[in-house]
Amino acid sequence: MSRSSSLLSRRGWALVVCLPLILGMPIPARGMELKLHTRLIWGTNDPKPDDGKCTEVDPAIRERLARVFKWRNYYQVKAVEVCVVPGKESHVRLSEKCELEFKLVDDFTLEIKLFGEGKLAKTVRQSLQALRQGELAVLAGDSKEKFGDAWFVVISHPQK
Amino acid sequence: MTRETQLKLQAWLDGELPAADAPEVERLVERDPQAAALVRELTLTRRWLAAGEVTHPVPESREFYWSQIARRLVPRDHPVSAPGRVFAAWRRWLAWLAPAAACAGLLVLWLWPRWETASRAAARPPEIETPTEEIGTYTFRSESEQMTVVWVNSL
Amino acid sequence: MSRAPDYPNASDPTLVQLAQQGDTLAFEELVARHRDKVYSRALSMMRNETDALELSQEAWIKAWQRLGQFQGESSFATWITRIVINICLDALRRQKRLHAESIEQMAEESGGVERHLPPVQVDMLAGLDRAELRARIEAGLRQLSEAHRTVLILHEFEGLEYKECAKRMGCSIGTIMSRLFYARRRLAALLAGLKEERKP
C-alpha cells in the first residue's frame, strides 16, 4: 500500500476510535443476554391427572392457547427459565424426550432448535423484537402417548 | 369396494404394496370387474402422465435472469482469480472503506436503541423461518393472540 | 498459463466441480442450462409467474450455498429440481395453500364428485402427439387443488415414493395415498372430458 493511502487509512481508523467520544457515549456491548420462559404444556380434554406431575398453567398463557386450540384443559408439565447469552448455545431439557437449544443468531433473531429423543426435529427462527413485545413462540404436536392429546412448548419473554 | 381396497390397488400398481399382499390383490382384479375397471383407469392416467410436462421458458433473458441471481451470491473461499489491477484498486479503496464501514457500524450501534424505542408501535412482524429440509410441520400464526405455532407432525 | 474452461461444452459434473471451487462462470452455465426446467417446476407448483421466477432464483442461490454438499449421487438437474420443490413447498405452506381446510380437505382425502363417476376405460387421448398430450395434462393439473397437484408432481414427475412424498408434504403416508388416488381419479375424469371442472 502506498504511503499516502496508509496515512489516509490511519486517519480513518483514528476517526473510528474517536467516534464514540464524539457521540458522547461508550460503545455499547454487542447484544444483550436474553431471559426466556420455556414451558412444556399438555393439552387435553380430560381432567387433570392425579399423579402430581402437572401444575396449573399461567392463566394468561392458558387463555391464549385455549382461544387458538380445541383442547379445553392445559396443564404445565415443566417450566424452566433460561438466560441466553450472545455467542453461546443454551440448552433446556423439558422432559426425557424433549430438549431445546437457543442461540442468538444476531441482535434481532433467536434460533430455537427442538430435539426429540436426542434428534433435531425442528429449527425455527424467531424475531426477538416480537418476543419482547409479548409474542409466544409455540412448538407443538400430537401426543404419541395418548390419542387426541397434544404437547406444547411455549417460549416467551418475561413481561415487565 | 372399500376405500382401503382402492388404495391397495393403487399401491399395487405403484409397486408400493408389500409382496405378501400382492396375490390377494391380483386375485381381486381377476374376479371383480369393478376392481379391474379401476385398475384400467389408474393405468391409463399413469400412461398419460408419463408423457411428462410442458417446459416453460423463463420469461427473462439469460443475462437478466442471471444478473438477479449473481448479485445475491456470496463469494466462496476460492473465488475466480481477479486481475491484479482490480485487486490493487480494491486495496486502495480499502484504506478508506474499512474505517468508513466501522464508523457506519458504530453509528448504527449508537442509534439503534433510540430507533427501537421509537419504532415499537410499528414493530417488525414476528418471523419464523423454517429450513426447507426439515419439513413435516405446519406453521401458522394467530394475529389476535400474538402467537406463532409450529406444529410438528412426528415427534 | 492455464486455458479458460470451455464452459458451453463442459459436462454438468465438470461445471459443478468448477462451481464448487468458486467459479461463478461455471455456475452461470449451469443456470443457463437448467433454468427453464427449474422455472417450469416452480410454475407448475405455484401457478404464478412472479412467484415461480422469484422462487426459482432462490433455488439457484440456495444451490450455490450448498454446492459443497452435492456429491453427485443424483444428476445435477435432479438435485436442483429437488431444491426448488422444497422451496415451493415451503412457500405453499407459508401461504397455507397446502393446508387445506374443512370441506376442501375432506374432498382431497376422501374424494369428491369423482367418487361417483365410473372409471375411465377408453384412452380418449390416444391420437394426440406428445406436445398436445402434455398441454392437456397441464390444463388438467391446473384445475386440481394445490394438494392434489403437488402430490401428482412429486409422485409422477419426480418419481418420489409415498414415504418421500409424505415427508416433503408434511403428512402421513395414508394421506398421500388418498390424495394421490383422488388426484388421479379427478385428473382422469378431466382429461377424458367426463367432468367440467369449474375454473379456479
Short mmCIF file of C-alpha atoms in Angstrom, two decimals:
data_model
loop_
_atom_site.label_atom_id
_atom_site.label_comp_id
_atom_site.label_asym_id
_atom_site.label_seq_id
_atom_site.Cartn_x
_atom_site.Cartn_y
_atom_site.Cartn_z
CA MET A 1 0.00 0.00 0.00
CA SER A 2 1.36 3.49 -0.81
CA ARG A 3 2.39 5.90 1.90
CA SER A 4 -0.44 8.33 1.18
CA SER A 5 -3.12 5.68 1.32
CA SER A 6 -1.57 4.31 4.51
CA LEU A 7 -1.85 7.79 6.01
CA LEU A 8 -5.46 8.04 4.90
CA SER A 9 -6.15 4.69 6.46
CA ARG A 10 -4.57 5.76 9.76
CA ARG A 11 -6.74 8.90 9.78
CA GLY A 12 -9.80 6.81 9.05
CA TRP A 13 -9.10 4.44 11.92
CA ALA A 14 -8.41 7.39 14.20
CA LEU A 15 -11.94 8.59 13.42
CA VAL A 16 -13.30 5.18 14.36
CA VAL A 17 -11.61 5.40 17.74
CA CYS A 18 -12.78 8.97 18.30
CA LEU A 19 -16.36 8.48 17.15
CA PRO A 20 -17.68 7.07 20.43
CA LEU A 21 -16.10 10.00 22.22
CA ILE A 22 -17.71 12.37 19.72
CA LEU A 23 -21.05 10.72 20.28
CA GLY A 24 -20.56 11.12 23.99
CA MET A 25 -21.12 7.53 24.97
CA PRO A 26 -19.20 4.31 25.25
CA ILE A 27 -19.59 1.67 22.54
CA PRO A 28 -22.48 -0.49 23.69
CA ALA A 29 -21.68 -4.13 24.12
CA ARG A 30 -22.90 -6.10 21.11
CA GLY A 31 -26.04 -7.93 22.04
CA MET A 32 -27.51 -8.39 25.48
CA GLU A 33 -28.39 -11.51 27.36
CA LEU A 34 -31.93 -12.66 26.85
CA LYS A 35 -34.14 -14.18 29.50
CA LEU A 36 -36.82 -16.58 28.36
CA HIS A 37 -39.60 -18.60 29.92
CA THR A 38 -39.95 -22.08 28.49
CA ARG A 39 -42.93 -24.23 29.37
CA LEU A 40 -43.94 -27.74 28.45
CA ILE A 41 -47.71 -27.85 28.46
CA TRP A 42 -50.13 -30.73 27.93
CA GLY A 43 -53.35 -30.08 26.03
CA THR A 44 -56.24 -32.44 26.75
CA ASN A 45 -59.97 -32.64 27.22
CA ASP A 46 -59.50 -34.92 30.21
CA PRO A 47 -59.37 -33.75 33.81
CA LYS A 48 -56.05 -33.12 35.49
CA PRO A 49 -54.26 -36.38 36.32
CA ASP A 50 -53.71 -37.16 40.00
CA ASP A 51 -50.07 -38.13 39.59
CA GLY A 52 -48.91 -34.75 40.83
CA LYS A 53 -46.71 -34.19 37.79
CA CYS A 54 -48.78 -31.42 36.30
CA THR A 55 -49.45 -27.95 37.64
CA GLU A 56 -51.75 -25.17 36.53
CA VAL A 57 -50.63 -23.08 33.59
CA ASP A 58 -50.29 -19.33 33.94
CA PRO A 59 -53.92 -18.23 33.27
CA ALA A 60 -52.85 -15.67 30.66
CA ILE A 61 -51.00 -18.33 28.65
CA ARG A 62 -53.79 -20.87 29.12
CA GLU A 63 -56.42 -18.47 27.83
CA ARG A 64 -54.37 -17.62 24.78
CA LEU A 65 -53.83 -21.28 23.98
CA ALA A 66 -57.50 -22.08 24.54
CA ARG A 67 -58.58 -19.35 22.15
CA VAL A 68 -56.45 -20.86 19.39
CA PHE A 69 -56.66 -24.60 20.01
CA LYS A 70 -59.52 -27.02 20.54
CA TRP A 71 -58.45 -28.52 23.87
CA ARG A 72 -60.33 -27.47 26.97
CA ASN A 73 -57.59 -28.13 29.52
CA TYR A 74 -53.92 -27.18 29.55
CA TYR A 75 -51.57 -28.43 32.26
CA GLN A 76 -47.99 -27.44 32.83
CA VAL A 77 -45.58 -30.34 32.91
CA LYS A 78 -42.45 -28.30 33.40
CA ALA A 79 -41.34 -24.68 33.31
CA VAL A 80 -37.76 -23.52 33.05
CA GLU A 81 -36.26 -20.06 32.84
CA VAL A 82 -33.25 -19.73 30.62
CA CYS A 83 -30.74 -16.99 30.03
CA VAL A 84 -29.37 -16.88 26.51
CA VAL A 85 -26.11 -15.04 26.01
CA PRO A 86 -24.67 -13.99 22.65
CA GLY A 87 -22.25 -16.41 21.07
CA LYS A 88 -23.27 -19.38 23.17
CA GLU A 89 -25.95 -22.03 22.88
CA SER A 90 -28.22 -22.55 25.86
CA HIS A 91 -29.89 -25.89 26.44
CA VAL A 92 -33.09 -26.62 28.30
CA ARG A 93 -34.40 -30.10 28.98
CA LEU A 94 -38.16 -30.06 29.41
CA SER A 95 -38.70 -33.80 29.58
CA GLU A 96 -36.87 -37.04 28.98
CA LYS A 97 -37.65 -36.76 25.28
CA CYS A 98 -37.81 -33.03 24.71
CA GLU A 99 -34.88 -30.67 24.71
CA LEU A 100 -34.48 -27.13 23.40
CA GLU A 101 -31.43 -25.27 22.24
CA PHE A 102 -31.39 -21.49 22.00
CA LYS A 103 -28.91 -19.34 20.16
CA LEU A 104 -28.84 -15.64 19.43
CA VAL A 105 -28.14 -15.52 15.71
CA ASP A 106 -27.79 -11.74 15.74
CA ASP A 107 -29.24 -8.84 17.67
CA PHE A 108 -32.66 -9.46 16.19
CA THR A 109 -33.05 -13.19 15.80
CA LEU A 110 -33.34 -16.09 18.20
CA GLU A 111 -32.76 -19.56 16.84
CA ILE A 112 -34.70 -22.31 18.57
CA LYS A 113 -33.88 -25.93 17.98
CA LEU A 114 -36.23 -28.63 19.16
CA PHE A 115 -34.77 -32.03 19.84
CA GLY A 116 -36.97 -35.10 20.26
CA GLU A 117 -35.27 -38.11 21.78
CA GLY A 118 -31.92 -36.54 21.01
CA LYS A 119 -32.68 -35.93 17.33
CA LEU A 120 -33.14 -32.50 15.81
CA ALA A 121 -36.80 -32.23 14.92
CA LYS A 122 -37.19 -28.59 14.00
CA THR A 123 -35.29 -25.35 13.75
CA VAL A 124 -37.20 -22.11 13.91
CA ARG A 125 -36.02 -18.55 13.91
CA GLN A 126 -37.98 -16.04 15.89
CA SER A 127 -37.84 -12.28 15.86
CA LEU A 128 -36.51 -11.06 19.21
CA GLN A 129 -38.43 -7.85 18.93
CA ALA A 130 -41.68 -9.77 18.55
CA LEU A 131 -40.86 -11.89 21.60
CA ARG A 132 -40.10 -8.79 23.64
CA GLN A 133 -43.47 -7.42 22.63
CA GLY A 134 -45.28 -10.44 24.01
CA GLU A 135 -45.26 -12.88 21.11
CA LEU A 136 -45.50 -16.53 22.11
CA ALA A 137 -43.36 -18.93 20.12
CA VAL A 138 -45.12 -22.27 20.27
CA LEU A 139 -43.82 -25.61 19.08
CA ALA A 140 -46.47 -28.29 19.33
CA GLY A 141 -47.53 -31.71 18.14
CA ASP A 142 -49.92 -34.57 18.65
CA SER A 143 -49.26 -36.79 21.62
CA LYS A 144 -47.88 -40.17 20.79
CA GLU A 145 -48.80 -41.47 24.21
CA LYS A 146 -52.45 -40.53 24.28
CA PHE A 147 -54.55 -40.20 21.16
CA GLY A 148 -56.25 -36.84 20.91
CA ASP A 149 -53.96 -35.01 23.32
CA ALA A 150 -51.19 -32.65 22.35
CA TRP A 151 -47.99 -31.22 23.75
CA PHE A 152 -46.95 -27.59 23.56
CA VAL A 153 -43.58 -26.00 24.14
CA VAL A 154 -44.32 -22.34 24.80
CA ILE A 155 -41.47 -19.86 24.71
CA SER A 156 -41.99 -16.33 25.89
CA HIS A 157 -40.09 -13.32 27.09
CA PRO A 158 -40.83 -12.28 30.69
CA GLN A 159 -43.04 -9.22 30.53
CA LYS A 160 -42.41 -6.35 32.90
CA MET B 1 -65.23 -51.82 -2.97
CA THR B 2 -63.91 -50.19 0.17
CA ARG B 3 -61.57 -47.22 0.14
CA GLU B 4 -58.87 -49.37 1.65
CA THR B 5 -59.16 -51.83 -1.24
CA GLN B 6 -58.98 -48.98 -3.74
CA LEU B 7 -55.80 -47.68 -2.14
CA LYS B 8 -54.36 -51.21 -2.13
CA LEU B 9 -55.00 -51.47 -5.86
CA GLN B 10 -53.21 -48.20 -6.38
CA ALA B 11 -50.28 -49.23 -4.19
CA TRP B 12 -50.05 -52.48 -6.16
CA LEU B 13 -49.79 -50.53 -9.44
CA ASP B 14 -47.23 -48.16 -7.91
CA GLY B 15 -45.12 -51.05 -6.69
CA GLU B 16 -45.61 -49.98 -3.09
CA LEU B 17 -47.73 -52.87 -1.89
CA PRO B 18 -45.98 -55.32 0.43
CA ALA B 19 -45.17 -58.51 -1.51
CA ALA B 20 -47.30 -60.56 0.89
CA ASP B 21 -50.45 -58.62 -0.08
CA ALA B 22 -49.91 -58.79 -3.84
CA PRO B 23 -51.51 -62.22 -4.56
CA GLU B 24 -54.72 -61.19 -2.85
CA VAL B 25 -54.93 -58.00 -4.97
CA GLU B 26 -54.15 -59.92 -8.16
CA ARG B 27 -56.99 -62.35 -7.41
CA LEU B 28 -59.34 -59.45 -6.76
CA VAL B 29 -58.53 -57.81 -10.11
CA GLU B 30 -59.19 -61.11 -11.87
CA ARG B 31 -62.57 -61.78 -10.34
CA ASP B 32 -64.00 -58.31 -9.61
CA PRO B 33 -64.95 -56.24 -12.72
CA GLN B 34 -65.12 -53.04 -10.62
CA ALA B 35 -61.56 -53.54 -9.40
CA ALA B 36 -60.40 -54.35 -12.93
CA ALA B 37 -62.06 -51.18 -14.27
CA LEU B 38 -60.39 -49.08 -11.61
CA VAL B 39 -57.02 -50.59 -12.37
CA ARG B 40 -57.55 -49.78 -16.06
CA GLU B 41 -58.30 -46.16 -15.25
CA LEU B 42 -55.33 -45.80 -12.94
CA THR B 43 -53.07 -47.38 -15.56
CA LEU B 44 -54.41 -45.02 -18.20
CA THR B 45 -53.78 -41.99 -16.01
CA ARG B 46 -50.24 -43.15 -15.29
CA ARG B 47 -49.65 -43.61 -19.02
CA TRP B 48 -50.92 -40.10 -19.79
CA LEU B 49 -48.79 -38.56 -17.07
CA ALA B 50 -45.75 -40.43 -18.36
CA ALA B 51 -45.84 -38.05 -21.33
CA GLY B 52 -44.33 -35.51 -18.95
CA GLU B 53 -44.91 -31.83 -18.63
CA VAL B 54 -44.70 -28.76 -20.78
CA THR B 55 -41.42 -26.93 -20.24
CA HIS B 56 -41.95 -23.22 -19.89
CA PRO B 57 -39.02 -20.99 -20.81
CA VAL B 58 -38.02 -18.40 -18.23
CA PRO B 59 -39.72 -15.18 -19.36
CA GLU B 60 -36.48 -13.21 -18.98
CA SER B 61 -33.26 -13.07 -20.93
CA ARG B 62 -30.40 -15.27 -19.81
CA GLU B 63 -28.37 -12.21 -18.80
CA PHE B 64 -31.11 -10.54 -16.79
CA TYR B 65 -32.13 -13.74 -15.02
CA TRP B 66 -28.52 -14.48 -14.14
CA SER B 67 -27.81 -10.92 -13.02
CA GLN B 68 -30.57 -11.19 -10.43
CA ILE B 69 -29.01 -14.37 -9.06
CA ALA B 70 -25.41 -13.23 -9.34
CA ARG B 71 -25.87 -10.14 -7.18
CA ARG B 72 -27.10 -12.35 -4.33
CA LEU B 73 -24.35 -14.94 -4.48
CA VAL B 74 -21.89 -14.90 -1.61
CA PRO B 75 -18.35 -15.46 -2.91
CA ARG B 76 -16.65 -18.70 -1.96
CA ASP B 77 -13.28 -19.11 -0.28
CA HIS B 78 -11.64 -19.67 -3.64
CA PRO B 79 -13.05 -17.04 -5.94
CA VAL B 80 -12.24 -16.91 -9.63
CA SER B 81 -8.84 -15.22 -9.89
CA ALA B 82 -9.19 -11.50 -10.28
CA PRO B 83 -6.79 -9.39 -12.34
CA GLY B 84 -4.05 -7.83 -10.26
CA ARG B 85 -5.02 -4.26 -11.03
CA VAL B 86 -8.54 -4.77 -9.78
CA PHE B 87 -7.06 -6.08 -6.57
CA ALA B 88 -4.74 -3.11 -6.29
CA ALA B 89 -7.65 -0.72 -6.79
CA TRP B 90 -9.62 -2.62 -4.16
CA ARG B 91 -6.75 -2.25 -1.69
CA ARG B 92 -6.63 1.48 -2.32
CA TRP B 93 -10.32 1.79 -1.60
CA LEU B 94 -9.99 -0.46 1.41
CA ALA B 95 -7.86 2.19 3.08
CA TRP B 96 -11.00 4.32 3.30
CA LEU B 97 -13.77 1.79 3.10
CA ALA B 98 -12.84 -0.23 6.17
CA PRO B 99 -12.75 2.74 8.58
CA ALA B 100 -15.86 4.19 6.91
CA ALA B 101 -17.69 0.91 7.39
CA ALA B 102 -16.58 0.76 11.01
CA CYS B 103 -17.83 4.34 11.54
CA ALA B 104 -21.15 3.45 9.98
CA GLY B 105 -21.33 0.38 12.23
CA LEU B 106 -20.68 2.46 15.33
CA LEU B 107 -23.31 4.98 14.29
CA VAL B 108 -25.85 2.21 13.82
CA LEU B 109 -24.97 0.76 17.24
CA TRP B 110 -25.38 4.19 18.77
CA LEU B 111 -28.65 4.95 17.05
CA TRP B 112 -30.25 1.52 17.28
CA PRO B 113 -31.65 1.65 20.84
CA ARG B 114 -33.19 5.01 20.01
CA TRP B 115 -34.75 3.72 16.80
CA GLU B 116 -36.03 0.63 18.56
CA THR B 117 -37.84 2.61 21.22
CA ALA B 118 -39.27 4.97 18.64
CA SER B 119 -40.49 2.21 16.40
CA ARG B 120 -42.20 -0.01 18.99
CA ALA B 121 -45.60 0.82 17.62
CA ALA B 122 -44.55 -0.03 14.10
CA ALA B 123 -42.67 -3.12 15.12
CA ARG B 124 -41.49 -5.51 12.52
CA PRO B 125 -43.79 -8.52 12.33
CA PRO B 126 -42.63 -11.70 14.01
CA GLU B 127 -40.79 -14.00 11.71
CA ILE B 128 -40.36 -17.70 11.74
CA GLU B 129 -38.08 -19.26 9.22
CA THR B 130 -38.11 -22.95 8.66
CA PRO B 131 -35.32 -24.63 6.77
CA THR B 132 -36.71 -26.43 3.79
CA GLU B 133 -35.07 -29.74 4.51
CA GLU B 134 -36.86 -30.01 7.84
CA ILE B 135 -40.40 -30.45 6.73
CA GLY B 136 -43.29 -32.37 8.18
CA THR B 137 -44.56 -29.33 10.02
CA TYR B 138 -47.15 -26.62 9.64
CA THR B 139 -46.52 -23.07 10.68
CA PHE B 140 -49.33 -20.71 11.40
CA ARG B 141 -49.81 -17.53 13.30
CA SER B 142 -52.68 -16.18 15.32
CA GLU B 143 -52.62 -12.42 14.89
CA SER B 144 -55.14 -11.83 17.66
CA GLU B 145 -53.28 -13.98 20.21
CA GLN B 146 -49.79 -12.88 19.11
CA MET B 147 -48.77 -16.47 18.78
CA THR B 148 -46.67 -18.26 16.19
CA VAL B 149 -47.20 -22.00 16.17
CA VAL B 150 -45.03 -24.63 14.54
CA TRP B 151 -46.95 -27.89 14.54
CA VAL B 152 -44.53 -30.80 14.36
CA ASN B 153 -46.12 -33.88 12.87
CA SER B 154 -43.79 -36.56 14.06
CA LEU B 155 -42.12 -36.21 17.41
CA MET C 1 -0.88 -20.02 -18.11
CA SER C 2 -3.87 -22.33 -17.89
CA ARG C 3 -6.56 -22.10 -20.54
CA ALA C 4 -10.03 -20.85 -19.57
CA PRO C 5 -12.51 -23.76 -19.37
CA ASP C 6 -14.80 -24.27 -22.34
CA TYR C 7 -17.96 -23.70 -20.34
CA PRO C 8 -20.61 -24.24 -23.05
CA ASN C 9 -19.16 -27.61 -23.96
CA ALA C 10 -18.26 -28.79 -20.46
CA SER C 11 -20.36 -31.54 -18.89
CA ASP C 12 -22.55 -30.87 -15.88
CA PRO C 13 -20.21 -32.72 -13.48
CA THR C 14 -17.27 -30.63 -14.73
CA LEU C 15 -19.21 -27.41 -14.30
CA VAL C 16 -20.32 -28.49 -10.84
CA GLN C 17 -16.72 -29.20 -9.88
CA LEU C 18 -15.60 -25.78 -11.10
CA ALA C 19 -18.51 -24.08 -9.36
CA GLN C 20 -17.65 -25.90 -6.14
CA GLN C 21 -14.27 -24.19 -6.34
CA GLY C 22 -15.99 -20.82 -6.58
CA ASP C 23 -16.17 -20.41 -10.35
CA THR C 24 -19.26 -18.30 -10.92
CA LEU C 25 -18.95 -18.58 -14.71
CA ALA C 26 -19.35 -22.34 -14.45
CA PHE C 27 -22.35 -21.80 -12.19
CA GLU C 28 -23.82 -19.36 -14.68
CA GLU C 29 -23.57 -22.03 -17.37
CA LEU C 30 -25.41 -24.49 -15.10
CA VAL C 31 -28.10 -21.88 -14.52
CA ALA C 32 -28.41 -21.28 -18.25
CA ARG C 33 -28.74 -25.00 -18.95
CA HIS C 34 -31.32 -25.87 -16.32
CA ARG C 35 -33.14 -22.61 -15.65
CA ASP C 36 -36.16 -23.50 -17.81
CA LYS C 37 -36.65 -26.82 -16.03
CA VAL C 38 -36.32 -25.23 -12.60
CA TYR C 39 -38.63 -22.39 -13.53
CA SER C 40 -41.17 -24.79 -15.05
CA ARG C 41 -41.24 -26.87 -11.88
CA ALA C 42 -41.78 -23.74 -9.78
CA LEU C 43 -44.50 -22.58 -12.16
CA SER C 44 -46.30 -25.92 -12.11
CA MET C 45 -46.36 -25.82 -8.34
CA MET C 46 -47.10 -22.16 -7.75
CA ARG C 47 -49.27 -21.41 -10.82
CA ASN C 48 -47.96 -17.87 -10.75
CA GLU C 49 -45.18 -16.44 -12.93
CA THR C 50 -43.91 -13.92 -10.41
CA ASP C 51 -43.66 -16.49 -7.61
CA ALA C 52 -42.10 -19.00 -9.98
CA LEU C 53 -39.42 -16.55 -11.10
CA GLU C 54 -38.57 -15.48 -7.58
CA LEU C 55 -38.56 -18.99 -6.12
CA SER C 56 -36.55 -20.43 -8.99
CA GLN C 57 -33.90 -17.77 -8.41
CA GLU C 58 -33.97 -18.51 -4.70
CA ALA C 59 -33.36 -22.15 -5.57
CA TRP C 60 -30.25 -21.22 -7.54
CA ILE C 61 -28.92 -19.12 -4.69
CA LYS C 62 -29.51 -21.98 -2.27
CA ALA C 63 -27.86 -24.37 -4.68
CA TRP C 64 -24.79 -22.14 -4.78
CA GLN C 65 -24.65 -22.09 -1.00
CA ARG C 66 -25.00 -25.86 -0.77
CA LEU C 67 -22.96 -26.87 -3.76
CA GLY C 68 -20.28 -28.22 -1.45
CA GLN C 69 -22.80 -30.81 -0.21
CA PHE C 70 -23.58 -32.07 -3.71
CA GLN C 71 -21.72 -35.34 -4.08
CA GLY C 72 -23.17 -36.43 -7.41
CA GLU C 73 -25.44 -39.20 -6.06
CA SER C 74 -28.10 -37.91 -8.44
CA SER C 75 -27.77 -35.77 -11.54
CA PHE C 76 -27.35 -32.06 -11.01
CA ALA C 77 -30.72 -31.49 -12.72
CA THR C 78 -32.45 -33.78 -10.19
CA TRP C 79 -30.65 -32.13 -7.30
CA ILE C 80 -31.58 -28.58 -8.27
CA THR C 81 -35.15 -29.65 -9.01
CA ARG C 82 -35.47 -31.10 -5.51
CA ILE C 83 -34.24 -27.80 -4.10
CA VAL C 84 -36.83 -25.79 -5.99
CA ILE C 85 -39.55 -28.25 -4.96
CA ASN C 86 -38.67 -27.81 -1.30
CA ILE C 87 -38.64 -24.06 -1.66
CA CYS C 88 -42.04 -24.11 -3.38
CA LEU C 89 -43.47 -26.45 -0.73
CA ASP C 90 -42.28 -24.05 1.94
CA ALA C 91 -43.84 -21.14 0.08
CA LEU C 92 -47.13 -23.00 -0.33
CA ARG C 93 -47.05 -23.86 3.33
CA ARG C 94 -46.42 -20.24 4.26
CA GLN C 95 -49.32 -19.21 2.08
CA LYS C 96 -51.33 -22.02 3.72
CA ARG C 97 -52.25 -23.29 0.26
CA LEU C 98 -51.26 -26.83 1.17
CA HIS C 99 -53.06 -26.78 4.47
CA ALA C 100 -56.50 -27.16 3.01
CA GLU C 101 -59.41 -26.56 5.29
CA SER C 102 -62.60 -28.42 6.10
CA ILE C 103 -64.67 -29.40 3.06
CA GLU C 104 -61.86 -28.98 0.55
CA GLN C 105 -59.53 -31.11 2.62
CA MET C 106 -62.19 -33.76 3.04
CA ALA C 107 -62.63 -33.88 -0.72
CA GLU C 108 -58.88 -34.19 -1.21
CA GLU C 109 -58.53 -37.07 1.15
CA SER C 110 -61.84 -38.87 0.85
CA GLY C 111 -62.82 -37.98 -2.71
CA GLY C 112 -65.29 -35.50 -4.15
CA VAL C 113 -67.60 -35.86 -7.12
CA GLU C 114 -65.25 -38.34 -8.82
CA ARG C 115 -66.16 -40.94 -6.22
CA HIS C 116 -69.47 -41.34 -8.01
CA LEU C 117 -68.06 -41.43 -11.53
CA PRO C 118 -67.42 -44.69 -13.36
CA PRO C 119 -63.75 -45.35 -14.07
CA VAL C 120 -62.47 -44.11 -17.43
CA GLN C 121 -61.98 -47.13 -19.68
CA VAL C 122 -61.16 -45.71 -23.08
CA ASP C 123 -57.98 -43.85 -23.95
CA MET C 124 -59.54 -40.64 -25.26
CA LEU C 125 -56.13 -39.10 -25.79
CA ALA C 126 -54.69 -41.95 -27.83
CA GLY C 127 -54.32 -40.00 -31.06
CA LEU C 128 -52.60 -36.96 -29.56
CA ASP C 129 -48.92 -36.30 -30.08
CA ARG C 130 -46.67 -35.79 -27.07
CA ALA C 131 -46.86 -31.99 -27.11
CA GLU C 132 -50.64 -31.99 -27.29
CA LEU C 133 -50.87 -34.58 -24.55
CA ARG C 134 -48.61 -32.51 -22.32
CA ALA C 135 -50.73 -29.43 -22.96
CA ARG C 136 -53.88 -31.37 -21.97
CA ILE C 137 -52.19 -32.66 -18.84
CA GLU C 138 -51.12 -29.18 -17.88
CA ALA C 139 -54.66 -27.89 -18.37
CA GLY C 140 -55.94 -30.75 -16.22
CA LEU C 141 -53.38 -30.20 -13.48
CA ARG C 142 -54.30 -26.53 -13.37
CA GLN C 143 -57.82 -27.48 -12.34
CA LEU C 144 -56.72 -29.60 -9.39
CA SER C 145 -56.30 -28.34 -5.85
CA GLU C 146 -52.79 -27.43 -4.61
CA ALA C 147 -52.52 -30.62 -2.61
CA HIS C 148 -53.68 -32.85 -5.45
CA ARG C 149 -51.43 -31.17 -8.00
CA THR C 150 -48.44 -31.30 -5.66
CA VAL C 151 -48.80 -34.97 -4.88
CA LEU C 152 -49.03 -35.79 -8.59
CA ILE C 153 -45.95 -33.71 -9.36
CA LEU C 154 -43.94 -35.33 -6.59
CA HIS C 155 -45.02 -38.87 -7.35
CA GLU C 156 -45.50 -38.93 -11.12
CA PHE C 157 -42.99 -36.38 -12.37
CA GLU C 158 -40.33 -36.53 -9.68
CA GLY C 159 -40.69 -40.25 -9.08
CA LEU C 160 -40.80 -39.95 -5.31
CA GLU C 161 -42.12 -42.85 -3.27
CA TYR C 162 -45.13 -42.45 -0.96
CA LYS C 163 -42.88 -42.13 2.07
CA GLU C 164 -40.79 -39.39 0.49
CA CYS C 165 -43.92 -37.53 -0.69
CA ALA C 166 -45.31 -37.71 2.84
CA LYS C 167 -42.10 -36.34 4.32
CA ARG C 168 -41.99 -33.46 1.91
CA MET C 169 -45.67 -32.58 2.15
CA GLY C 170 -45.69 -32.95 5.91
CA CYS C 171 -48.45 -35.53 6.18
CA SER C 172 -48.93 -39.24 6.70
CA ILE C 173 -48.41 -41.91 4.05
CA GLY C 174 -52.13 -42.71 4.29
CA THR C 175 -52.99 -39.11 3.40
CA ILE C 176 -50.59 -39.24 0.46
CA MET C 177 -52.22 -42.43 -0.80
CA SER C 178 -55.70 -40.93 -0.54
CA ARG C 179 -54.68 -37.66 -2.16
CA LEU C 180 -52.87 -39.45 -4.95
CA PHE C 181 -55.81 -41.72 -5.58
CA TYR C 182 -58.36 -38.96 -5.81
CA ALA C 183 -55.98 -36.68 -7.71
CA ARG C 184 -55.57 -39.40 -10.34
CA ARG C 185 -59.28 -40.08 -10.50
CA ARG C 186 -60.10 -36.41 -10.84
CA LEU C 187 -57.43 -35.91 -13.49
CA ALA C 188 -58.65 -38.94 -15.40
CA ALA C 189 -62.17 -37.58 -15.38
CA LEU C 190 -60.97 -34.17 -16.50
CA LEU C 191 -58.78 -35.48 -19.29
CA ALA C 192 -61.46 -37.81 -20.52
CA GLY C 193 -63.84 -34.88 -20.58
CA LEU C 194 -66.31 -36.56 -18.27
CA LYS C 195 -66.49 -33.73 -15.87
CA GLU C 196 -66.31 -29.99 -16.44
CA GLU C 197 -64.44 -28.56 -13.51
CA ARG C 198 -65.18 -25.01 -12.52
CA LYS C 199 -62.30 -22.65 -13.17
CA PRO C 200 -60.32 -21.73 -10.05
#
